Short mmCIF file of C-alpha atoms in Angstrom, two decimals:
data_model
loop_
_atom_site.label_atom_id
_atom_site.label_comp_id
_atom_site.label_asym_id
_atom_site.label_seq_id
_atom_site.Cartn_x
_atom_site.Cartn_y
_atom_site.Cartn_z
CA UNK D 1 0.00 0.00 0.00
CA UNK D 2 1.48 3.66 -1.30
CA UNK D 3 1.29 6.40 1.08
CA UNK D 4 1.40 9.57 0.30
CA UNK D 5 3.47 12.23 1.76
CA UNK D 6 0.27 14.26 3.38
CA UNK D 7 -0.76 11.22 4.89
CA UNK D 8 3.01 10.81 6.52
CA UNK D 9 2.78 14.78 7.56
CA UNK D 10 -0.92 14.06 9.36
CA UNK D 11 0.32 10.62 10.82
CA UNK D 12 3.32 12.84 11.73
CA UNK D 13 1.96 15.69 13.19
CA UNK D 14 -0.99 13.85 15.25
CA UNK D 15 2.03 11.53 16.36
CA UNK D 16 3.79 14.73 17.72
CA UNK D 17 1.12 16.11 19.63
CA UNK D 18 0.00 12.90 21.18
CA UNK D 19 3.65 12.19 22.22
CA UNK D 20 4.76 15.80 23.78
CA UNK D 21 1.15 16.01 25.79
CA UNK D 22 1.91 12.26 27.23
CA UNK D 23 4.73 13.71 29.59
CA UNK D 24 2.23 16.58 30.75
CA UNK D 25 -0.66 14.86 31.64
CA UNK D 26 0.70 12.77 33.64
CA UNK D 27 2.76 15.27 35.68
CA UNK D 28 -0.34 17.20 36.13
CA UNK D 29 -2.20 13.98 37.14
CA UNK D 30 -0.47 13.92 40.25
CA UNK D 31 -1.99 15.34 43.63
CA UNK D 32 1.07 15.90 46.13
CA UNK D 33 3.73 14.61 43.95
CA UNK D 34 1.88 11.05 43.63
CA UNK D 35 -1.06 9.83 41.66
CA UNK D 36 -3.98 9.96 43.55
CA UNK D 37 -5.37 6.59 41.40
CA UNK D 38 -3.78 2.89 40.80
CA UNK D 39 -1.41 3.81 37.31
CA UNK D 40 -2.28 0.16 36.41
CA UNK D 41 -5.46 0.67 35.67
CA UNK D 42 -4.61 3.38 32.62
CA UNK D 43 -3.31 0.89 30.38
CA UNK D 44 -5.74 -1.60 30.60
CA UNK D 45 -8.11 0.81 29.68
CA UNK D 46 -6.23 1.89 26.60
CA UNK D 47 -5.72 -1.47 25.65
CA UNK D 48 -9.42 -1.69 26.03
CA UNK D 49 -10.05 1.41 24.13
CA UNK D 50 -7.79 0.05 21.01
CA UNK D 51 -9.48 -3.60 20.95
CA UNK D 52 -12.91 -1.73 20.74
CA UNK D 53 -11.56 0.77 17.81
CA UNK D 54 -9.81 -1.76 15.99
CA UNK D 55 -12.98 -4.21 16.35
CA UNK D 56 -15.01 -1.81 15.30
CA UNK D 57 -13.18 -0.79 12.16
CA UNK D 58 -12.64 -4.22 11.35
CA UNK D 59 -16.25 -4.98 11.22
CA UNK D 60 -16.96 -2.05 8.87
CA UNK D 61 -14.19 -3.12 6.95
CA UNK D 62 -15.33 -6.85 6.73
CA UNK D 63 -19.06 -5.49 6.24
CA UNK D 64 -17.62 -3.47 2.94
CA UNK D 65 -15.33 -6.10 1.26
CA UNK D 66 -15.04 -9.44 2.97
CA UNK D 67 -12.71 -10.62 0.32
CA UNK D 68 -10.11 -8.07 0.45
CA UNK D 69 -10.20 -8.47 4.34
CA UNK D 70 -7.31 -10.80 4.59
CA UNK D 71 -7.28 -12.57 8.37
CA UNK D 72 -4.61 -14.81 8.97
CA UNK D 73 -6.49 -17.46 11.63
CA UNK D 74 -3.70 -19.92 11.99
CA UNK D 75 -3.04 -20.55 16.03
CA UNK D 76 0.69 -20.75 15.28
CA UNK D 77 0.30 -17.09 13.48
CA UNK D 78 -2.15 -15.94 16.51
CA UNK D 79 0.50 -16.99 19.15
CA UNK D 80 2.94 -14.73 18.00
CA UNK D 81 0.83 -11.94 18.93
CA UNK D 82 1.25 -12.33 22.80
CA UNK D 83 4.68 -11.20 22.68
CA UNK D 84 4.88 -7.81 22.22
CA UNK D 85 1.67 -7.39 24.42
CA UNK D 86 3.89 -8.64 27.35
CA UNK D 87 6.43 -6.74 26.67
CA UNK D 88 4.01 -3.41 26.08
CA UNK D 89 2.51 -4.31 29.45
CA UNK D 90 5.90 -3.99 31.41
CA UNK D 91 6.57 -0.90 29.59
CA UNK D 92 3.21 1.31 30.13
CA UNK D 93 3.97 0.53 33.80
CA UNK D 94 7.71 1.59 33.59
CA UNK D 95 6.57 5.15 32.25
CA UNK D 96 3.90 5.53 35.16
CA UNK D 97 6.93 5.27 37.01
CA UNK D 98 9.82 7.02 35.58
CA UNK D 99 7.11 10.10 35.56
CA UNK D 100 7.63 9.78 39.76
CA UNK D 101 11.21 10.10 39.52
CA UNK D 102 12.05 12.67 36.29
CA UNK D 103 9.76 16.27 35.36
CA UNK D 104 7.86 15.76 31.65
CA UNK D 105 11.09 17.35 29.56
CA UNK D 106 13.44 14.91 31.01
CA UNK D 107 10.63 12.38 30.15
CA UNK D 108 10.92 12.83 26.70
CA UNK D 109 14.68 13.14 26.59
CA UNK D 110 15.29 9.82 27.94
CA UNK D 111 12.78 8.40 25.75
CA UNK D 112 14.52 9.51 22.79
CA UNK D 113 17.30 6.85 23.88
CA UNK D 114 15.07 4.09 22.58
CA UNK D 115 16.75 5.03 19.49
CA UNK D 116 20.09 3.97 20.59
CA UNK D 117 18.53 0.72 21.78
CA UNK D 118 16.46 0.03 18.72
CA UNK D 119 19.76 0.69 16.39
CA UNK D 120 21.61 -2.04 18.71
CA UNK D 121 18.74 -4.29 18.05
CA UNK D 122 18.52 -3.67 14.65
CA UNK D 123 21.97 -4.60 14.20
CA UNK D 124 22.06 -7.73 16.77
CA UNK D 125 18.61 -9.71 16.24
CA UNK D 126 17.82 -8.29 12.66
CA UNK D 127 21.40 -8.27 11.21
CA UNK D 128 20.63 -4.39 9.96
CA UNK D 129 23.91 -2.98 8.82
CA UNK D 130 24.58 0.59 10.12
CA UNK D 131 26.57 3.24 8.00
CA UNK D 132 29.21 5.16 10.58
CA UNK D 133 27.49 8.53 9.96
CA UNK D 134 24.39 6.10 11.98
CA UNK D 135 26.55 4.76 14.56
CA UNK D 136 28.19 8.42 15.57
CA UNK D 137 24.50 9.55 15.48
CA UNK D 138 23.83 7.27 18.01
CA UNK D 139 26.54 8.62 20.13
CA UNK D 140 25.49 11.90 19.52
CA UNK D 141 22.34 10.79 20.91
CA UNK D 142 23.68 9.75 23.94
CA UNK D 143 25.85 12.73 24.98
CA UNK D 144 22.92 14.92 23.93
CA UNK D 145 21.05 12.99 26.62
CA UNK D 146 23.47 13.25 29.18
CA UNK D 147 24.49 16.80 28.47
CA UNK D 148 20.93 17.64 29.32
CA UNK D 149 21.08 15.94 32.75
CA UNK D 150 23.67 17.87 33.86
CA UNK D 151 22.49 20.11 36.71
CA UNK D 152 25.71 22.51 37.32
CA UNK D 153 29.59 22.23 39.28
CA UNK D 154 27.79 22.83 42.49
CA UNK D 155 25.74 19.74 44.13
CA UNK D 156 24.61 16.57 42.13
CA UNK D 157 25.91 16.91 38.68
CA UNK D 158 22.98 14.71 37.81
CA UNK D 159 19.67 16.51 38.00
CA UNK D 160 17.08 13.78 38.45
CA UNK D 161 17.39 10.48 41.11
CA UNK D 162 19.61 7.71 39.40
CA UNK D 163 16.44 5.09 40.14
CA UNK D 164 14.95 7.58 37.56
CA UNK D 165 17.75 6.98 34.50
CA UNK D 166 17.71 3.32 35.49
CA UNK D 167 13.79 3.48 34.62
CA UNK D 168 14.60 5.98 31.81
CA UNK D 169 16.75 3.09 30.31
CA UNK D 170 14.67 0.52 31.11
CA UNK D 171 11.68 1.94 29.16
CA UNK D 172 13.70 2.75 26.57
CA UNK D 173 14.89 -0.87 26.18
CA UNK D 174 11.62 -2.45 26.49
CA UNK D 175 9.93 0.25 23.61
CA UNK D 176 12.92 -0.61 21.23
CA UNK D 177 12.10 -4.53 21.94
CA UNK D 178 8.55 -4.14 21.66
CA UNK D 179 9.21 -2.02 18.41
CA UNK D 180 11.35 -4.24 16.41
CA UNK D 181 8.88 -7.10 17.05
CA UNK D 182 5.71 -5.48 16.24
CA UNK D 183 7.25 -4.11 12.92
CA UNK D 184 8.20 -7.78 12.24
CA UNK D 185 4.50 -8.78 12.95
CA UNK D 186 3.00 -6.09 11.44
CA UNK D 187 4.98 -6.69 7.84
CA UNK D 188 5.33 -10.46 7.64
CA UNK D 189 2.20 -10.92 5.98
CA UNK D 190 -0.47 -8.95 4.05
CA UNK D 191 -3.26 -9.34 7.11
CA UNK D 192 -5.65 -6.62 7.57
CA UNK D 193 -4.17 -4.06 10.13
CA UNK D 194 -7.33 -3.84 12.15
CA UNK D 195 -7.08 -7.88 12.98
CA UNK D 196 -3.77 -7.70 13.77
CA UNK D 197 -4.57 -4.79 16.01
CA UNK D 198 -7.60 -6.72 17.14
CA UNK D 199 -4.86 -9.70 18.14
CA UNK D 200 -2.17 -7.75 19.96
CA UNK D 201 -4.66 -5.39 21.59
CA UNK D 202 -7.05 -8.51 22.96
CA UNK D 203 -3.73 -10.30 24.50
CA UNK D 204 -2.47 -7.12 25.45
CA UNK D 205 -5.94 -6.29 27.39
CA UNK D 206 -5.50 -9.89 29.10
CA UNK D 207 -2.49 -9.40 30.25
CA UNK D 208 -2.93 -6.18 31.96
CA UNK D 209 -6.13 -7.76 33.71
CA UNK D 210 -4.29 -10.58 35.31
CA UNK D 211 -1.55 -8.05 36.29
CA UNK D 212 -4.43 -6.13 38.24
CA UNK D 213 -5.91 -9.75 39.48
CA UNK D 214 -2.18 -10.45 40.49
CA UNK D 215 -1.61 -7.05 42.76
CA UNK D 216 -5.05 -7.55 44.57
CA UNK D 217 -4.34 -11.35 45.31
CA UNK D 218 -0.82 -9.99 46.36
CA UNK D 219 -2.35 -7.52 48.72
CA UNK D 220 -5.13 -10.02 50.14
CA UNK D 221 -7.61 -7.76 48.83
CA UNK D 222 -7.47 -5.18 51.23
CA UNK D 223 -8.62 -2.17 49.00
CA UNK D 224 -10.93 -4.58 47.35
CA UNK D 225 -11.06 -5.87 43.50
CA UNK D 226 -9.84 -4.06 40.70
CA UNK D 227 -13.57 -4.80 39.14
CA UNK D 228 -14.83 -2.32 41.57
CA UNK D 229 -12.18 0.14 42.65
CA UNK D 230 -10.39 -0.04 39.72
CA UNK D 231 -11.38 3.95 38.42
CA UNK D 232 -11.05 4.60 41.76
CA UNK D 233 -9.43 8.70 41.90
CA UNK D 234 -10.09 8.80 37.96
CA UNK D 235 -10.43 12.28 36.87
CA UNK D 236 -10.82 14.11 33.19
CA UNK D 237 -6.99 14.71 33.54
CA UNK D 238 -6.64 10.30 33.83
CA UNK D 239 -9.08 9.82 31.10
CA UNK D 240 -6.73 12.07 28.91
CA UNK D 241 -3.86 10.25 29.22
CA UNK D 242 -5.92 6.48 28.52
CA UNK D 243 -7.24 7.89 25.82
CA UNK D 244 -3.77 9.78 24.55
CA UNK D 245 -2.44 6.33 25.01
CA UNK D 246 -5.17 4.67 22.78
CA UNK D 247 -4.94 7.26 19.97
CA UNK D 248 -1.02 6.99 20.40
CA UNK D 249 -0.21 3.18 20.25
CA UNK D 250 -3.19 2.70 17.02
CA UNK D 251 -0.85 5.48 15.12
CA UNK D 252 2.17 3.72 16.27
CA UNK D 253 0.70 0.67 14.58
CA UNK D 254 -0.43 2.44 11.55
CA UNK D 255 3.08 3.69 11.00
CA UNK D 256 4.44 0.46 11.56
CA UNK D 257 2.24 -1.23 9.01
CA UNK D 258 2.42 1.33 6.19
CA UNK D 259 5.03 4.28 7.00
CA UNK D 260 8.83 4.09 7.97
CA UNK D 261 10.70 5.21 10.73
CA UNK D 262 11.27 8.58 9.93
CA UNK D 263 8.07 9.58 10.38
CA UNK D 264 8.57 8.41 13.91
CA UNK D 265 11.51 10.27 14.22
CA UNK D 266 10.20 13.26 13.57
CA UNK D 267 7.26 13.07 15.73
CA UNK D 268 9.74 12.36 18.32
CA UNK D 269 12.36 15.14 17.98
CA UNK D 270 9.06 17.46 17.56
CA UNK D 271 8.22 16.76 20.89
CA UNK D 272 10.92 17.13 23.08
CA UNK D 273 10.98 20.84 21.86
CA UNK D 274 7.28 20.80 22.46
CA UNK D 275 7.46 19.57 25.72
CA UNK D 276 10.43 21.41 26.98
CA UNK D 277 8.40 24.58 25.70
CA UNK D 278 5.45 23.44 27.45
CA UNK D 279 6.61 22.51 30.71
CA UNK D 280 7.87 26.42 31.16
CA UNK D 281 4.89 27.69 30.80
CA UNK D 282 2.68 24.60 32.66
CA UNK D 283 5.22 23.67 35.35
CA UNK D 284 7.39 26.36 36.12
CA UNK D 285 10.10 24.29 34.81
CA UNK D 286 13.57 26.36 34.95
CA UNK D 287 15.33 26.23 31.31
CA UNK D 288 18.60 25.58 31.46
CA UNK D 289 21.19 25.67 28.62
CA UNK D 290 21.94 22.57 28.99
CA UNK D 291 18.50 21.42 28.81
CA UNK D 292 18.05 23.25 25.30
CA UNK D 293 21.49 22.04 24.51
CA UNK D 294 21.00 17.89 24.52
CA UNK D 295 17.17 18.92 23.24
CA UNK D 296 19.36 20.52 20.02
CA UNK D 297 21.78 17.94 19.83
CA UNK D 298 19.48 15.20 20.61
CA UNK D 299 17.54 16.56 17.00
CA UNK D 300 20.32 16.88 14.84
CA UNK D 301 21.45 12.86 16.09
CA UNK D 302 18.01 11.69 15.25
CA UNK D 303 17.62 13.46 12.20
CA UNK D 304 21.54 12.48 11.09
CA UNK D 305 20.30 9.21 12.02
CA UNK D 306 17.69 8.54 9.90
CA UNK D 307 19.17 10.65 6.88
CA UNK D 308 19.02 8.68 3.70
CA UNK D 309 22.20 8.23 1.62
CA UNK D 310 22.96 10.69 -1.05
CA UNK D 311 22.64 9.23 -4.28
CA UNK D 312 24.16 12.34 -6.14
CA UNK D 313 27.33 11.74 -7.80
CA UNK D 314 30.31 13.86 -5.80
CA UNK D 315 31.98 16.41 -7.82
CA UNK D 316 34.31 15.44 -10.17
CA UNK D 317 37.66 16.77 -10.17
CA UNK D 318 38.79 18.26 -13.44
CA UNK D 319 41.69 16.47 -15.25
CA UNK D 320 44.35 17.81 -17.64
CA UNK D 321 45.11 15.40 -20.46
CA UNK D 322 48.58 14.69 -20.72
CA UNK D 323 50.00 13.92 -24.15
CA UNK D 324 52.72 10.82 -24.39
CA UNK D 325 55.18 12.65 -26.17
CA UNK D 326 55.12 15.91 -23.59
CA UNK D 327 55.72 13.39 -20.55
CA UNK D 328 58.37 11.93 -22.61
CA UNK D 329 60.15 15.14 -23.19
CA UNK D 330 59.85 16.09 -19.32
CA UNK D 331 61.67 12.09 -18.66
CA UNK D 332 64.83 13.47 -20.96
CA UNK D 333 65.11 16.68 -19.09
CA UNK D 334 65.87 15.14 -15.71
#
């Protein structure tokens, strides 16, 4: 399937502002510092959210042209779907709590080092060959991260806790993981996007279920079941962000299926800048140089990163014809 270049720039754009409002609604979810409502419960409702869109859409779909509906029902094809879902499940819960540790800016900075991760991947389970101009982007990447942790000489020279990085990382390893593999699924085969969405979202709906099941049965059920105290300090601000992550992951999908990475990209560098812009005004947040700094260098890694090759010829050097008989006559001089 062609896409065309406005569809990329709307897939894009809506990418961006989904992405760059994640880090600010849930800072301004919190009440004291913490969230006043069980962060578990926000991604089972997304997931929930998704498998309702995508069932919906593939029922119009199937409704319009059963034929060129193309569902792949083969269990050993279905059992590859419960994968990434696991691996989504860990990582919706990492963010929740990075967000404790790290302000919405730094949020997005340290996301941005899924890129490094994803390149390693690339390279180690897919066999993806990386130019140098890549791999010194990736670097780049890195020290733009760190340079815009750094706080100052006086104090910690790190400006957020370290259990915050370690988080930071950890997200950022599970996304790249959960990336790689859900491209894979998403382009093995020619199956309608809305079943495969249907597939990953149903498994991934399951799994964050028996995660809640699993906390209340760890607890003995003193606060009760999830069933019933599950929206429990819910607010329009926590229905944002379920919703921000339904809309987010079915456009992560979509891009997946049809688009390329560099549509990604760009919704990514977009919203550090975003964010960083936002927070100032929302949070009070203090810019820093070196905040602005590793946002700038952070952008020109990405964007170096993901630069296709130049398939322009170089300029050629002009060359002087040399006769035989005039390098023969400069051989007798000597």
């Amino acid at each position: 399937m062609a896409v065309s270049g406005m569809k990329k720039f709307a897939a894009a754009a809506t990418l961006t502002l989904l992405t760059c409002s994640q880090g600010l609604l849930m800072e301004a979810s919190k009440v004291g510092g913490k969230y006043p409502y069980n962060v578990a419960t926000v991604p089972l409702m997304s997931e929930l959210m998704k498998l309702f869109l995508s069932s919906f859409l593939l029922y119009q779909q199937y409704s319009k042209d059963p034929k060129a509906t193309q569902m792949t029902l083969d269990w050993r094809s279905v059992l590859l779907f419960p994968i990434p879902s696991i691996i989504y499940l860990f990582h919706n819960n990492v963010q929740f709590y990075t967000m404790a540790y790290v302000d919405a800016a730094t949020y997005q900075i340290l996301g941005n080092l899924k890129i490094v991760t994803t390149g390693f991947l690339f390279w180690i389970a897919l066999k993806r060959y990386l130019s140098r101009i890549q791999w010194l982007a990736l670097l780049l990447l890195m020290a733009g991260a760190t340079t815009s942790q750094i706080s100052g000489c006086e104090g910690s020279v790190l400006s957020a806790p370290t259990m915050g990085y370690l988080l930071g990382i950890l997200s950022a390893m599970l996304s790249a993981t959960a990336g790689v593999y859900t491209e894979f699924l998403m382009k093995k085969n020619n199956d309608s996007l809305y079943w495969q969405n249907v597939q990953l979202y149903a498994f991934g709906s399951l799994f964050n279920a028996m995660r809640l099941a699993f906390d209340d049965f760890s607890d003995g059920y003193e606060n009760g079941s999830w069933l019933y105290t599950g929206l429990r300090g819910w607010d329009l601000v926590t229905w944002c962000i379920a919703i921000n992550f339904a809309f987010s992951g079915l456009f992560v999908s979509w891009i997946m299926k049809y688009a390329d990475t560099i549509v990604k990209v760009y919704a990514t560098s977009s919203a550090m800048l975003i964010t960083a812009i936002l927070s100032v005004w929302f949070f009070g947040l203090s810019p820093t140089l070196q905040l602005f700094l590793g946002i700038v260098i952070a952008c020109i890694s990405i964007n170096l990163y993901f630069m296709p090759k130049d398939s322009t010829p170089g300029p050629v050097l002009p060359t002087v014809a040399v006769k035989e008989e005039e390098v023969l006559k400069v051989d007798r001089t000597r």
